Coordinates of C-alpha atoms in Angstrom, one line a residue:
X1 CA 131.2 107.8 114.8
X2 CA 128.6 105.6 113.5
X3 CA 125.5 106.6 114.9
X4 CA 122.1 104.7 116.3
X5 CA 119.5 102.9 113.8
X6 CA 117.2 105.7 115.4
X7 CA 119.3 108.6 114.4
X8 CA 120.2 107.3 111.1
X9 CA 116.5 106.9 110.4
X10 CA 115.9 110.5 111.0
X11 CA 118.6 111.4 109.2
X12 CA 117.1 109.4 106.2
X13 CA 119.5 106.9 105.9
X14 CA 118.6 103.6 104.5
X15 CA 120.7 101.5 106.1
X16 CA 121.9 98.0 105.8
X17 CA 120.3 96.6 108.5
X18 CA 116.9 98.1 107.7
X19 CA 117.3 96.8 103.8
X20 CA 118.0 93.6 105.4
X21 CA 114.7 93.7 108.1
X22 CA 112.6 94.8 104.4
X23 CA 113.9 91.3 103.0
X24 CA 113.0 89.0 106.0
X25 CA 109.5 91.3 106.5
X26 CA 108.7 90.9 103.0
X27 CA 108.4 95.0 102.5
X28 CA 109.3 98.3 101.7
X29 CA 112.9 99.4 103.0
X30 CA 111.4 103.3 103.5
X31 CA 108.8 101.7 105.5
X32 CA 111.3 100.5 107.8
X33 CA 113.4 103.6 108.1
X34 CA 110.1 105.8 108.8
X35 CA 108.6 103.0 111.6
X36 CA 112.3 103.7 113.3
X37 CA 112.8 107.1 113.1
X38 CA 109.7 107.5 114.3
X39 CA 110.4 105.3 117.6
X40 CA 107.5 102.8 116.8
X41 CA 110.2 100.3 116.0
X42 CA 113.3 99.3 116.9
X43 CA 116.2 97.2 115.0
X44 CA 118.7 96.3 118.1
X45 CA 121.8 95.7 116.6
X46 CA 124.7 97.0 118.6
X47 CA 127.6 98.1 116.8
X48 CA 130.0 95.0 118.3
X49 CA 127.8 92.2 117.5
X50 CA 129.5 90.6 114.5
X51 CA 127.3 87.7 114.3
X52 CA 124.1 89.3 114.1
X53 CA 121.0 88.9 111.3
X54 CA 119.1 91.9 112.2
X55 CA 115.5 92.0 112.8
X56 CA 112.8 94.3 113.8
X57 CA 110.6 95.0 116.6
X58 CA 107.6 96.5 115.9
X59 CA 103.5 96.5 115.8
X60 CA 103.0 97.4 112.4
X61 CA 105.7 93.9 111.9
X62 CA 105.4 90.4 112.3
X63 CA 105.3 89.3 115.9
X64 CA 108.4 88.2 117.7
X65 CA 109.7 85.9 120.0
X66 CA 112.0 86.3 122.8
X67 CA 113.3 83.0 124.6
X68 CA 115.0 83.5 128.1
X69 CA 118.3 81.5 128.8
X70 CA 120.9 82.3 131.3
X71 CA 122.3 79.8 134.2
X72 CA 121.9 80.3 138.1
X73 CA 123.7 80.3 141.0
X74 CA 122.5 76.8 141.6
X75 CA 122.8 75.5 137.7
X76 CA 125.7 76.8 135.5
X77 CA 128.0 75.3 132.7
X78 CA 128.9 77.6 129.5
X79 CA 128.4 74.6 127.1
X80 CA 124.8 73.8 129.0
X81 CA 124.1 77.6 127.8
X82 CA 125.2 77.4 124.3
X83 CA 123.3 74.3 123.9
X84 CA 120.4 76.2 125.2
X85 CA 121.6 79.2 122.7
X86 CA 121.1 76.7 119.9
X87 CA 118.1 75.0 120.7
X88 CA 116.3 78.5 121.0
X89 CA 117.6 80.0 117.5
X90 CA 116.9 76.4 115.7
X91 CA 113.3 76.6 116.9
X92 CA 112.5 80.1 116.4
X93 CA 113.6 82.7 119.1
X94 CA 113.8 86.5 117.3
X95 CA 115.7 87.3 120.1
X96 CA 117.5 86.3 123.3
X97 CA 117.9 87.6 127.1
X98 CA 121.2 86.0 128.7
X99 CA 120.0 86.2 132.2
X100 CA 122.7 84.7 134.2
X101 CA 123.3 85.2 137.9
X102 CA 125.8 82.2 138.2
X103 CA 129.4 82.0 137.6
X104 CA 131.7 83.0 134.4
X105 CA 129.3 86.0 133.4
X106 CA 131.9 87.3 131.5
X107 CA 132.3 84.1 129.5
X108 CA 129.0 83.4 129.1
X109 CA 127.8 86.5 127.7
X110 CA 130.5 86.8 125.4
X111 CA 130.3 83.2 124.2
X112 CA 126.1 83.8 123.7
X113 CA 127.0 87.3 121.7
X114 CA 129.2 85.6 119.7
X115 CA 127.2 82.6 118.2
X116 CA 124.2 84.3 118.3
X117 CA 122.8 85.6 115.2
X118 CA 119.7 86.5 116.9
X119 CA 119.8 89.8 119.1
X120 CA 121.3 89.4 122.4
X121 CA 119.6 90.9 126.1
X122 CA 121.1 91.4 129.3
X123 CA 119.6 92.7 132.3
X124 CA 122.8 94.7 134.0
X125 CA 121.9 94.9 137.3
X126 CA 122.3 91.4 138.0
X127 CA 125.3 91.4 137.7
X128 CA 125.7 94.7 139.7
X129 CA 125.0 92.8 142.5
X130 CA 127.5 89.9 142.4
X131 CA 129.9 92.4 142.5
X132 CA 129.2 93.4 146.0
X133 CA 129.0 91.3 149.5
X134 CA 124.8 93.7 150.1
X135 CA 122.8 94.8 147.0
X136 CA 122.6 98.4 149.1
X137 CA 126.6 98.8 148.3
X138 CA 125.9 98.9 144.9
X139 CA 127.3 102.7 144.0
X140 CA 125.9 104.8 140.7
X141 CA 129.4 104.1 139.0
X142 CA 129.4 100.3 139.8
X143 CA 126.4 100.5 137.5
X144 CA 127.4 102.5 135.2
X145 CA 130.9 100.4 134.6
X146 CA 128.9 97.5 134.2
X147 CA 126.3 99.0 131.3
X148 CA 129.3 99.8 129.7
X149 CA 131.1 97.2 129.7
X150 CA 128.1 95.1 128.4
X151 CA 127.5 97.5 126.0
X152 CA 131.1 97.4 124.8
X153 CA 131.1 93.5 124.7
X154 CA 128.1 93.7 122.3
X155 CA 124.9 93.2 124.3
X156 CA 122.3 94.7 121.7
X157 CA 119.6 95.5 124.1
X158 CA 119.5 95.8 128.4
X159 CA 116.5 95.8 130.7
X160 CA 116.9 98.9 132.7
X161 CA 114.7 99.3 135.7
X162 CA 114.4 102.7 135.8
X163 CA 110.7 103.5 136.7
X164 CA 110.9 101.8 139.9
X165 CA 110.7 105.4 141.8
X166 CA 110.8 105.8 146.1
X167 CA 107.6 107.1 145.4
X168 CA 106.2 104.2 144.0
X169 CA 106.9 101.4 146.7
X170 CA 104.5 102.3 149.0
X171 CA 101.5 101.7 146.4
X172 CA 102.9 97.6 146.2
X173 CA 101.9 97.1 149.8
X174 CA 98.7 95.6 149.8
X175 CA 99.7 93.4 146.9
X176 CA 99.4 89.7 147.6
X177 CA 102.8 88.7 145.6
X178 CA 104.4 92.1 146.2
X179 CA 107.4 92.7 143.8
X180 CA 108.3 89.8 141.6
X181 CA 110.8 91.1 139.2
X182 CA 114.3 90.6 139.9
X183 CA 115.3 93.9 138.9
X184 CA 112.9 95.9 140.7
X185 CA 112.8 93.7 144.3
X186 CA 117.0 94.4 144.2
X187 CA 116.3 98.0 143.2
X188 CA 113.3 98.6 145.7
X189 CA 115.7 96.8 148.3
X190 CA 118.2 99.4 147.3
X191 CA 116.3 102.6 148.3
X192 CA 115.0 101.6 150.8
X193 CA 118.1 100.4 152.7
X194 CA 119.8 104.1 151.4
X195 CA 116.8 106.1 151.6
X196 CA 117.9 107.6 147.9
X197 CA 116.0 107.5 144.5
X198 CA 116.5 104.9 142.1
X199 CA 120.1 105.2 140.6
X200 CA 118.6 103.7 137.4
X201 CA 116.9 107.0 137.5
X202 CA 118.9 109.9 138.4
X203 CA 121.6 108.3 136.1
X204 CA 119.4 107.6 133.4
X205 CA 121.0 110.7 131.2
X206 CA 124.1 109.2 131.3
X207 CA 122.7 105.8 130.4
X208 CA 121.6 107.3 127.2
X209 CA 124.9 108.2 126.0
X210 CA 126.6 105.2 126.8
X211 CA 123.6 103.5 124.6
X212 CA 123.8 106.0 121.8
X213 CA 127.9 105.6 121.8
X214 CA 126.9 101.6 120.6
X215 CA 123.2 101.4 119.6
X216 CA 122.4 99.5 122.6
X217 CA 118.8 99.6 122.6
X218 CA 116.4 100.1 126.1
X219 CA 114.2 97.6 127.5
X220 CA 112.6 99.3 129.5
X221 CA 111.9 97.3 132.5
X222 CA 108.5 97.0 134.7
X223 CA 109.9 96.1 137.7
X224 CA 106.7 96.6 139.4
X225 CA 104.9 94.1 137.5
X226 CA 102.3 92.0 138.7
X227 CA 103.0 88.7 139.8
X228 CA 99.2 87.6 140.4
X229 CA 95.7 88.4 138.9
X230 CA 95.2 90.0 142.0
X231 CA 97.8 92.5 141.5
X232 CA 97.2 93.2 138.0
X233 CA 96.0 96.8 137.0
X234 CA 96.9 98.4 140.1
X235 CA 98.0 101.6 141.1
X236 CA 101.7 100.4 141.4
X237 CA 102.1 99.2 138.1
X238 CA 100.6 102.1 136.3
X239 CA 102.6 104.2 138.6
X240 CA 105.2 102.7 136.9
X241 CA 104.5 102.7 133.4
X242 CA 103.6 106.4 134.0
X243 CA 107.7 106.9 134.6
X244 CA 108.1 104.8 131.6
X245 CA 106.3 107.0 129.1
X246 CA 108.4 109.8 130.7
X247 CA 112.1 108.0 130.5
X248 CA 110.9 106.9 126.5
X249 CA 111.3 110.3 125.9
X250 CA 114.3 111.1 127.4
X251 CA 115.8 108.3 125.8
X252 CA 114.3 109.2 122.1
X253 CA 116.0 112.6 122.6
X254 CA 119.1 110.9 123.0
X255 CA 118.9 109.3 119.7
X256 CA 118.2 106.1 121.4
X257 CA 115.9 103.2 120.3
X258 CA 113.4 102.1 123.3
X259 CA 111.2 99.5 123.6
X260 CA 108.9 99.2 126.7
X261 CA 108.6 95.6 129.2
X262 CA 104.9 94.5 130.0
X263 CA 102.9 93.0 133.0
X264 CA 103.3 89.2 133.8
X265 CA 100.0 88.4 135.0
X266 CA 97.0 89.8 133.9
X267 CA 93.3 88.6 133.5
X268 CA 92.0 87.8 130.0
X269 CA 89.6 91.3 130.0
X270 CA 92.5 93.6 130.7
X271 CA 95.3 92.7 128.4
X272 CA 93.7 94.4 125.5
X273 CA 93.7 97.7 127.9
X274 CA 96.5 97.2 129.3
X275 CA 98.7 97.4 125.7
X276 CA 96.6 100.2 124.7
X277 CA 97.1 102.0 128.1
X278 CA 100.5 101.5 127.2
X279 CA 100.6 102.8 123.8
X280 CA 99.1 105.9 124.2
X281 CA 101.5 106.9 127.4
X282 CA 104.7 105.7 125.8
X283 CA 104.1 107.7 122.5
X284 CA 104.0 104.0 120.9
X285 CA 107.0 102.4 121.4
X286 CA 107.0 98.6 120.6
X287 CA 105.5 96.6 123.5
X288 CA 107.4 93.7 124.8
X289 CA 105.6 91.7 127.2
X290 CA 106.0 88.7 129.4
X291 CA 103.1 86.6 128.4
X292 CA 100.6 87.7 130.2
X293 CA 99.4 84.6 132.3
X294 CA 96.0 84.2 132.4
X295 CA 95.5 82.3 135.3
X296 CA 97.7 80.9 138.4
X297 CA 96.6 77.9 138.9
X298 CA 98.8 75.5 136.7
X299 CA 102.3 75.7 137.5
X300 CA 104.0 72.9 135.2
X301 CA 101.8 74.6 132.4
X302 CA 102.5 78.2 132.2
X303 CA 103.8 78.1 128.8
X304 CA 100.0 77.6 127.8
X305 CA 98.5 79.7 130.9
X306 CA 100.9 82.7 128.9
X307 CA 100.8 81.7 125.6
X308 CA 96.8 82.5 125.6
X309 CA 97.9 85.7 127.2
X310 CA 100.4 86.4 124.6
X311 CA 98.3 85.6 122.1
X312 CA 95.7 88.2 123.3
X313 CA 98.5 90.9 123.5
X314 CA 100.0 90.5 120.3
X315 CA 96.5 91.0 118.8
X316 CA 96.0 94.1 120.8
X317 CA 99.6 95.8 119.5
X318 CA 101.9 93.9 122.0
X319 CA 105.1 93.8 119.3
X320 CA 107.3 91.3 121.3
X321 CA 106.6 88.4 123.3
X322 CA 108.5 86.8 126.1
X323 CA 108.0 83.2 126.5
X324 CA 107.4 81.0 129.6
X325 CA 108.7 77.9 129.9
X326 CA 106.6 74.9 131.9
X327 CA 109.4 75.7 134.2
X328 CA 108.0 79.0 135.1
X329 CA 107.9 79.6 138.7
X330 CA 109.5 76.1 139.4
X331 CA 112.9 75.6 138.3
X332 CA 115.6 76.8 135.5
X333 CA 114.3 75.5 132.3
X334 CA 116.7 73.4 130.3
X335 CA 116.6 72.2 126.7
X336 CA 113.1 70.7 126.5
X337 CA 112.3 73.6 128.2
X338 CA 113.3 76.0 125.7
X339 CA 112.2 73.8 123.0
X340 CA 108.7 73.9 124.3
X341 CA 108.3 77.5 125.7
X342 CA 109.2 78.3 121.7
X343 CA 106.4 76.1 120.5
X344 CA 104.0 77.9 122.2
X345 CA 105.1 80.9 121.8
X346 CA 105.8 80.5 118.0
X347 CA 102.1 79.9 118.0
X348 CA 100.9 83.0 119.7
X349 CA 102.6 85.2 117.8
X350 CA 101.7 83.5 114.3
X351 CA 98.5 83.1 115.7
X352 CA 98.0 86.7 116.5
X353 CA 99.3 87.4 112.9
X354 CA 96.9 85.9 111.4
X355 CA 94.1 87.8 113.5
X356 CA 95.8 91.0 112.7
X357 CA 95.6 89.9 108.7
X358 CA 99.3 90.4 108.5
X359 CA 99.8 89.8 104.8
X360 CA 100.6 86.4 103.6
X361 CA 100.1 85.0 107.4
X362 CA 97.3 82.5 107.4
X363 CA 99.1 80.9 104.1
X364 CA 101.2 78.9 106.4
X365 CA 98.0 77.8 108.0
X366 CA 96.4 76.9 104.4
X367 CA 98.9 74.9 102.6
X368 CA 99.5 72.9 106.0
X369 CA 95.7 72.5 105.6
X370 CA 95.8 71.3 101.9
X371 CA 98.6 68.9 102.8
X372 CA 96.9 67.1 105.7
X373 CA 93.3 66.7 103.7
X374 CA 95.5 65.5 100.7
X375 CA 97.2 62.8 103.3
X376 CA 100.7 64.2 101.9
X377 CA 102.2 62.9 105.3
X378 CA 105.3 63.9 104.6
X379 CA 104.6 67.7 103.5
X380 CA 102.3 67.9 106.7
X381 CA 105.8 67.2 108.8
X382 CA 107.3 69.6 106.5
X383 CA 105.1 72.4 107.3
X384 CA 104.6 71.7 110.9
X385 CA 106.0 74.1 113.3
X386 CA 108.4 71.5 115.0
X387 CA 108.9 69.0 111.9
X388 CA 110.6 66.3 114.2
X389 CA 107.9 66.0 116.5
X390 CA 104.9 65.8 114.6
X391 CA 106.5 63.0 112.8
X392 CA 107.6 61.0 116.1
X393 CA 104.1 61.8 117.3
X394 CA 102.7 59.8 114.0
X395 CA 105.1 57.4 113.8
X396 CA 104.9 56.3 117.0
X397 CA 101.7 54.3 116.3
X398 CA 102.2 53.7 112.4
X399 CA 105.9 53.7 111.9
X400 CA 106.3 52.0 108.5
X401 CA 106.9 54.0 105.6
X402 CA 103.7 52.5 103.8
X403 CA 101.9 54.7 106.4
X404 CA 103.2 57.7 104.3
X405 CA 101.4 56.9 102.1
X406 CA 97.9 56.0 104.1
X407 CA 94.6 57.8 104.0
X408 CA 94.4 58.0 107.6
X409 CA 95.8 58.3 110.9
X410 CA 95.7 55.8 114.3
X411 CA 93.2 58.5 115.5
X412 CA 90.3 57.5 113.3
X413 CA 91.9 54.6 111.2
X414 CA 90.4 53.6 108.0
X415 CA 86.7 53.2 108.8
X416 CA 85.8 56.5 110.5
X417 CA 88.6 59.2 108.8
X418 CA 86.6 62.0 107.9
X419 CA 88.6 63.3 105.1
X420 CA 88.7 60.2 103.1
X421 CA 85.2 59.3 103.5
X422 CA 84.4 63.4 102.0
X423 CA 87.0 62.7 99.2
X424 CA 84.8 59.3 98.4
X425 CA 82.1 61.3 98.4
X426 CA 83.3 63.9 96.2
X427 CA 85.0 61.8 94.3
X428 CA 81.7 60.0 93.2
X429 CA 80.4 62.6 90.7
X430 CA 77.6 63.4 93.2
X431 CA 76.4 66.9 94.4
X432 CA 79.9 68.1 95.9
X433 CA 82.8 69.4 93.8
X434 CA 86.0 68.2 94.5
X435 CA 88.7 70.5 96.6
X436 CA 92.1 71.1 95.1
X437 CA 94.8 73.0 97.2
X438 CA 96.4 75.7 95.5
X439 CA 98.4 77.5 98.2
X440 CA 101.7 78.7 96.9
X441 CA 104.4 79.4 99.9
X442 CA 106.9 80.3 97.7
X443 CA 105.0 83.1 96.4
X444 CA 103.8 84.2 99.7
X445 CA 104.0 88.1 100.8
X446 CA 104.2 86.7 104.2
X447 CA 107.3 87.6 106.4
X448 CA 109.8 85.0 107.0
X449 CA 108.5 84.4 110.6
X450 CA 105.4 83.0 108.7
X451 CA 106.6 80.8 106.9
X452 CA 108.5 77.2 107.2
X453 CA 110.6 76.7 108.7
X454 CA 111.1 78.6 111.7
X455 CA 114.7 79.6 112.8
X456 CA 115.6 80.9 109.3
X457 CA 118.6 82.8 110.1
X458 CA 121.6 84.0 108.2
X459 CA 124.6 82.3 110.2
X460 CA 127.5 83.3 107.8
X461 CA 128.8 85.6 110.4
X462 CA 128.4 82.8 113.6
X463 CA 132.0 81.2 114.2
X464 CA 132.3 77.9 113.4
X465 CA 134.1 77.7 116.8
X466 CA 134.3 80.0 119.9
X467 CA 137.6 79.9 122.0
X468 CA 136.6 80.4 125.5
X469 CA 139.1 80.9 129.0
X470 CA 141.6 78.7 126.7
X471 CA 138.9 76.1 126.1
X472 CA 137.4 75.5 122.3
X473 CA 133.4 75.3 122.3
X474 CA 132.0 73.8 119.0
X475 CA 128.1 74.0 120.3
X476 CA 126.8 70.9 117.9
X477 CA 123.3 71.1 116.3
X478 CA 121.6 69.4 119.4
X479 CA 117.9 69.3 119.9
X480 CA 115.6 67.9 123.4
X481 CA 114.3 64.7 123.1
X482 CA 111.6 64.1 122.0

């Protein structure tokens, strides 16, 4: 049987996935192997995910971004989900999580796995709930069956809320928003109604055996994460974290890769402390954070409130950021929301990489700044994080081709353009020297995610068409309107 990336790394083997990761990160493959062997990084690669282009999650590598997609009980549709997947990958998602809770769960999951060049994650407790009339009726065997089925389908990582224990629940009683994790709330209800310990905790070693057989990575869920600033860094959150540290070590003993999920609402001044605490408790296992949101006042703009916190978390050592869209707390995201959420989070991840002085990370910024100063509009568009939107916004007021050569935009016009004024002053042979831009992105040591364009994945193993339940789907390259 083929071992997990962790087992093979411990044995000294350089796998093809490690070599591909080293290429994408612009680093030495042996360093990748060491980080995986020590549990400091994970390469989510289910043996059955044939279309995957491997990537790595770890604090010593470029900051990664996950995009949540999936249907709901009120809004479902396989074609819409595949379009959201395509949009997520195109705009730079490093992984996607299928959080579907509506109809056709197997078909949707299988289509996402078949068509995705990035790792696919799930939360298996959601499917388990769909098989019973009442969450309290979920059995240990049902949970294990769902987890094993999803592992066989090719899911690369799963959120397992095994850290929510019976003894933790009273610690949530004084909160403003109680238990806000869907998985956490389902398991809390199960514990309360059955008077038994969390089945994901009691069956954790058996789950480890399933994961080891398929090389599924644990994403240990934070089922008691805070849902508002008032609940951040409380006893319930940190009691669960201690359990997650215990479970991390258990998974490692079984040769299974582990990352740990982090809180969703945290005041700015507590974010670094949260990251440092997780790294200490969980032995340096990669930290995967939702946001966190640094204020609770902005429904409709929570991609912004959370991206602020995400930047601080990544600067402090978080390895992957779970994006938040403008629809957070309000509704199911569509393609446009996926695009906006990814833009906010790619900015957050890149800003953190620049602040952390990752090799070559700032070269992209320098190259775009040089194009801006030189009024090379087309190169500025091409280098933009979202090239289509950058050009669209410019062309709303100055659409003509002649304006692609202009030394001004509609913000300042000709007379008040500061860069034109500066250039003219330097050209007058006065005291200021001329400025020459010389950043060569082709020679940059930056990781793949820190040079344009975003969303560059090897899709050679992705099928052109997918047949689901007798219907053929061809996910077209369709992005949200500007």
